[in-house]
């Protein structure tokens, strides 16, 4: 029998999750909640770009979805704003309110909404307490994940750590060229590209990097039995060598055209666990910074220095825009987790509380 699933929100990640639920042979879409009034009443297929109508019409009424009693809801509301902005406490609290309503009703939740929940110990503890209480009341399970933060920082580096004799450092890197991304608010806003080189972009303001990626630094350390003394943030900017134009606008010579940042887990004065992002507008920019994996413009790299050293590179060369597969994978991470989350004991969980999340049932006949 198929697992009955609801989808909550249809932004970039939510739209991919909706499409993936519809196409998944083991899942049945039963309801859809949207926030955009223009989408209310539309068929789910139309919203996510599929041709065959599903008969499931979008609503802006969360209680209506709860009344359908789905087994699980894929919750992709903007509790955190992911690639398009910076998290706010109010948005997290609002997302937690909706998630608690679902959990108290006995509906399991898989979510990308409140990113620090990838490591519950790093999240707002009041929100964690509320979610745990709702899980107990409803006998439901809550799982938050994605790609980055998410899969690239939990399963991959820790699996690789299992074939080492000694670990000196673990570094997980995203390397991306964002120039083809037609999102001016993110390019010039969140990342500050095109702004003066001495201006700190919103993503690098004190505390923001740790809020977004410190959670996975602490998750890796926890799973390795490593007690961190602290985490610290670092960033540097790259000035445009000449004026050039991208879909998001014109970047003036000398303004910011790249950012490299790190969140570092420190032990005895040494950075032992590091999450790094190298974000350029063009592949050729900042040639002294790390290059993309496997010869493409964007992807991920896991490096373990120790005995022996290991390097694992992950990329998808099939897209002109390297951010597209990342958004899709973020959605697929939670959609493919639905069967194991539905079978798990109640509570707020991480991947290490669950059986391995796989593509079971997705092999083409």
Short mmCIF file of N, CA, C and O in Angstrom, two decimals, residues 15-29 45 48 50 52 54 328 332 335-336 360-363:
data_model
loop_
_atom_site.label_atom_id
_atom_site.label_comp_id
_atom_site.label_asym_id
_atom_site.label_seq_id
_atom_site.Cartn_x
_atom_site.Cartn_y
_atom_site.Cartn_z
N UNK A 15 8.67 22.64 -4.91
CA UNK A 15 8.18 22.24 -6.23
C UNK A 15 8.86 20.94 -6.67
O UNK A 15 8.22 20.04 -7.24
N UNK A 16 10.16 20.83 -6.41
CA UNK A 16 10.87 19.59 -6.74
C UNK A 16 10.39 18.43 -5.88
O UNK A 16 10.27 17.29 -6.35
N UNK A 17 10.10 18.70 -4.61
CA UNK A 17 9.59 17.65 -3.74
C UNK A 17 8.22 17.18 -4.23
O UNK A 17 7.94 15.97 -4.28
N UNK A 18 7.36 18.12 -4.60
CA UNK A 18 6.02 17.77 -5.09
C UNK A 18 6.12 16.88 -6.32
O UNK A 18 5.44 15.84 -6.40
N UNK A 19 6.93 17.27 -7.26
CA UNK A 19 7.09 16.47 -8.48
C UNK A 19 7.61 15.07 -8.16
O UNK A 19 7.19 14.08 -8.75
N UNK A 20 8.54 15.00 -7.20
CA UNK A 20 9.13 13.71 -6.83
C UNK A 20 8.14 12.81 -6.11
O UNK A 20 8.14 11.59 -6.30
N UNK A 21 7.28 13.39 -5.28
CA UNK A 21 6.23 12.61 -4.61
C UNK A 21 5.27 12.02 -5.64
O UNK A 21 4.91 10.84 -5.59
N UNK A 22 4.85 12.86 -6.58
CA UNK A 22 3.91 12.39 -7.60
C UNK A 22 4.47 11.23 -8.40
O UNK A 22 3.76 10.27 -8.75
N UNK A 23 5.77 11.28 -8.70
CA UNK A 23 6.37 10.26 -9.56
C UNK A 23 6.87 9.04 -8.78
O UNK A 23 7.21 8.02 -9.39
N UNK A 24 6.90 9.11 -7.46
CA UNK A 24 7.44 8.02 -6.65
C UNK A 24 6.43 6.86 -6.60
O UNK A 24 5.28 7.05 -6.20
N UNK A 25 6.87 5.64 -6.96
CA UNK A 25 5.92 4.52 -7.01
C UNK A 25 5.39 4.09 -5.65
O UNK A 25 4.34 3.43 -5.59
N UNK A 26 6.06 4.45 -4.57
CA UNK A 26 5.62 4.02 -3.25
C UNK A 26 4.88 5.09 -2.47
O UNK A 26 4.51 4.86 -1.32
N UNK A 27 4.65 6.26 -3.10
CA UNK A 27 4.00 7.37 -2.42
C UNK A 27 2.75 7.79 -3.16
O UNK A 27 2.67 7.70 -4.38
N UNK A 28 1.77 8.27 -2.42
CA UNK A 28 0.53 8.79 -3.00
C UNK A 28 0.30 10.21 -2.49
O UNK A 28 0.16 10.42 -1.28
N UNK A 29 0.27 11.17 -3.39
CA UNK A 29 -0.02 12.54 -2.99
C UNK A 29 -1.50 12.67 -2.63
O UNK A 29 -2.37 12.31 -3.42
N UNK A 45 -0.13 18.94 -10.40
CA UNK A 45 0.69 18.70 -11.58
C UNK A 45 1.03 20.00 -12.29
O UNK A 45 2.18 20.20 -12.73
N UNK A 48 3.85 21.95 -10.49
CA UNK A 48 5.22 21.44 -10.57
C UNK A 48 5.64 21.06 -11.99
O UNK A 48 6.69 20.45 -12.19
N UNK A 50 4.11 19.10 -14.43
CA UNK A 50 3.78 17.80 -15.02
C UNK A 50 2.53 17.94 -15.89
O UNK A 50 1.69 18.81 -15.66
N UNK A 52 0.12 15.41 -16.68
CA UNK A 52 -1.08 14.64 -16.30
C UNK A 52 -1.65 15.13 -14.97
O UNK A 52 -0.96 15.07 -13.94
N UNK A 54 -3.38 15.47 -11.39
CA UNK A 54 -3.42 14.52 -10.27
C UNK A 54 -4.80 14.49 -9.61
O UNK A 54 -5.10 13.55 -8.87
N UNK A 328 17.34 20.17 -6.47
CA UNK A 328 16.63 18.91 -6.67
C UNK A 328 17.03 17.88 -5.62
O UNK A 328 16.18 17.21 -5.03
N UNK A 332 14.93 15.64 -2.93
CA UNK A 332 14.94 14.18 -2.99
C UNK A 332 15.43 13.55 -1.69
O UNK A 332 15.00 12.44 -1.33
N UNK A 335 12.23 13.44 0.43
CA UNK A 335 11.18 12.60 -0.16
C UNK A 335 11.54 11.12 -0.05
O UNK A 335 10.71 10.29 0.33
N UNK A 336 12.79 10.78 -0.37
CA UNK A 336 13.21 9.38 -0.31
C UNK A 336 13.36 8.89 1.13
O UNK A 336 13.47 7.68 1.36
N UNK A 360 15.27 2.86 -2.78
CA UNK A 360 14.53 1.61 -2.87
C UNK A 360 13.22 1.82 -3.62
O UNK A 360 12.47 2.74 -3.32
N UNK A 361 12.98 0.98 -4.60
CA UNK A 361 11.76 1.06 -5.39
C UNK A 361 11.83 2.00 -6.59
O UNK A 361 10.87 2.13 -7.34
N UNK A 362 13.00 2.65 -6.76
CA UNK A 362 13.11 3.64 -7.84
C UNK A 362 13.83 3.12 -9.08
O UNK A 362 13.94 3.85 -10.06
N UNK A 363 14.33 1.89 -9.04
CA UNK A 363 15.04 1.35 -10.20
C UNK A 363 14.05 1.15 -11.34
O UNK A 363 13.01 0.50 -11.17
#
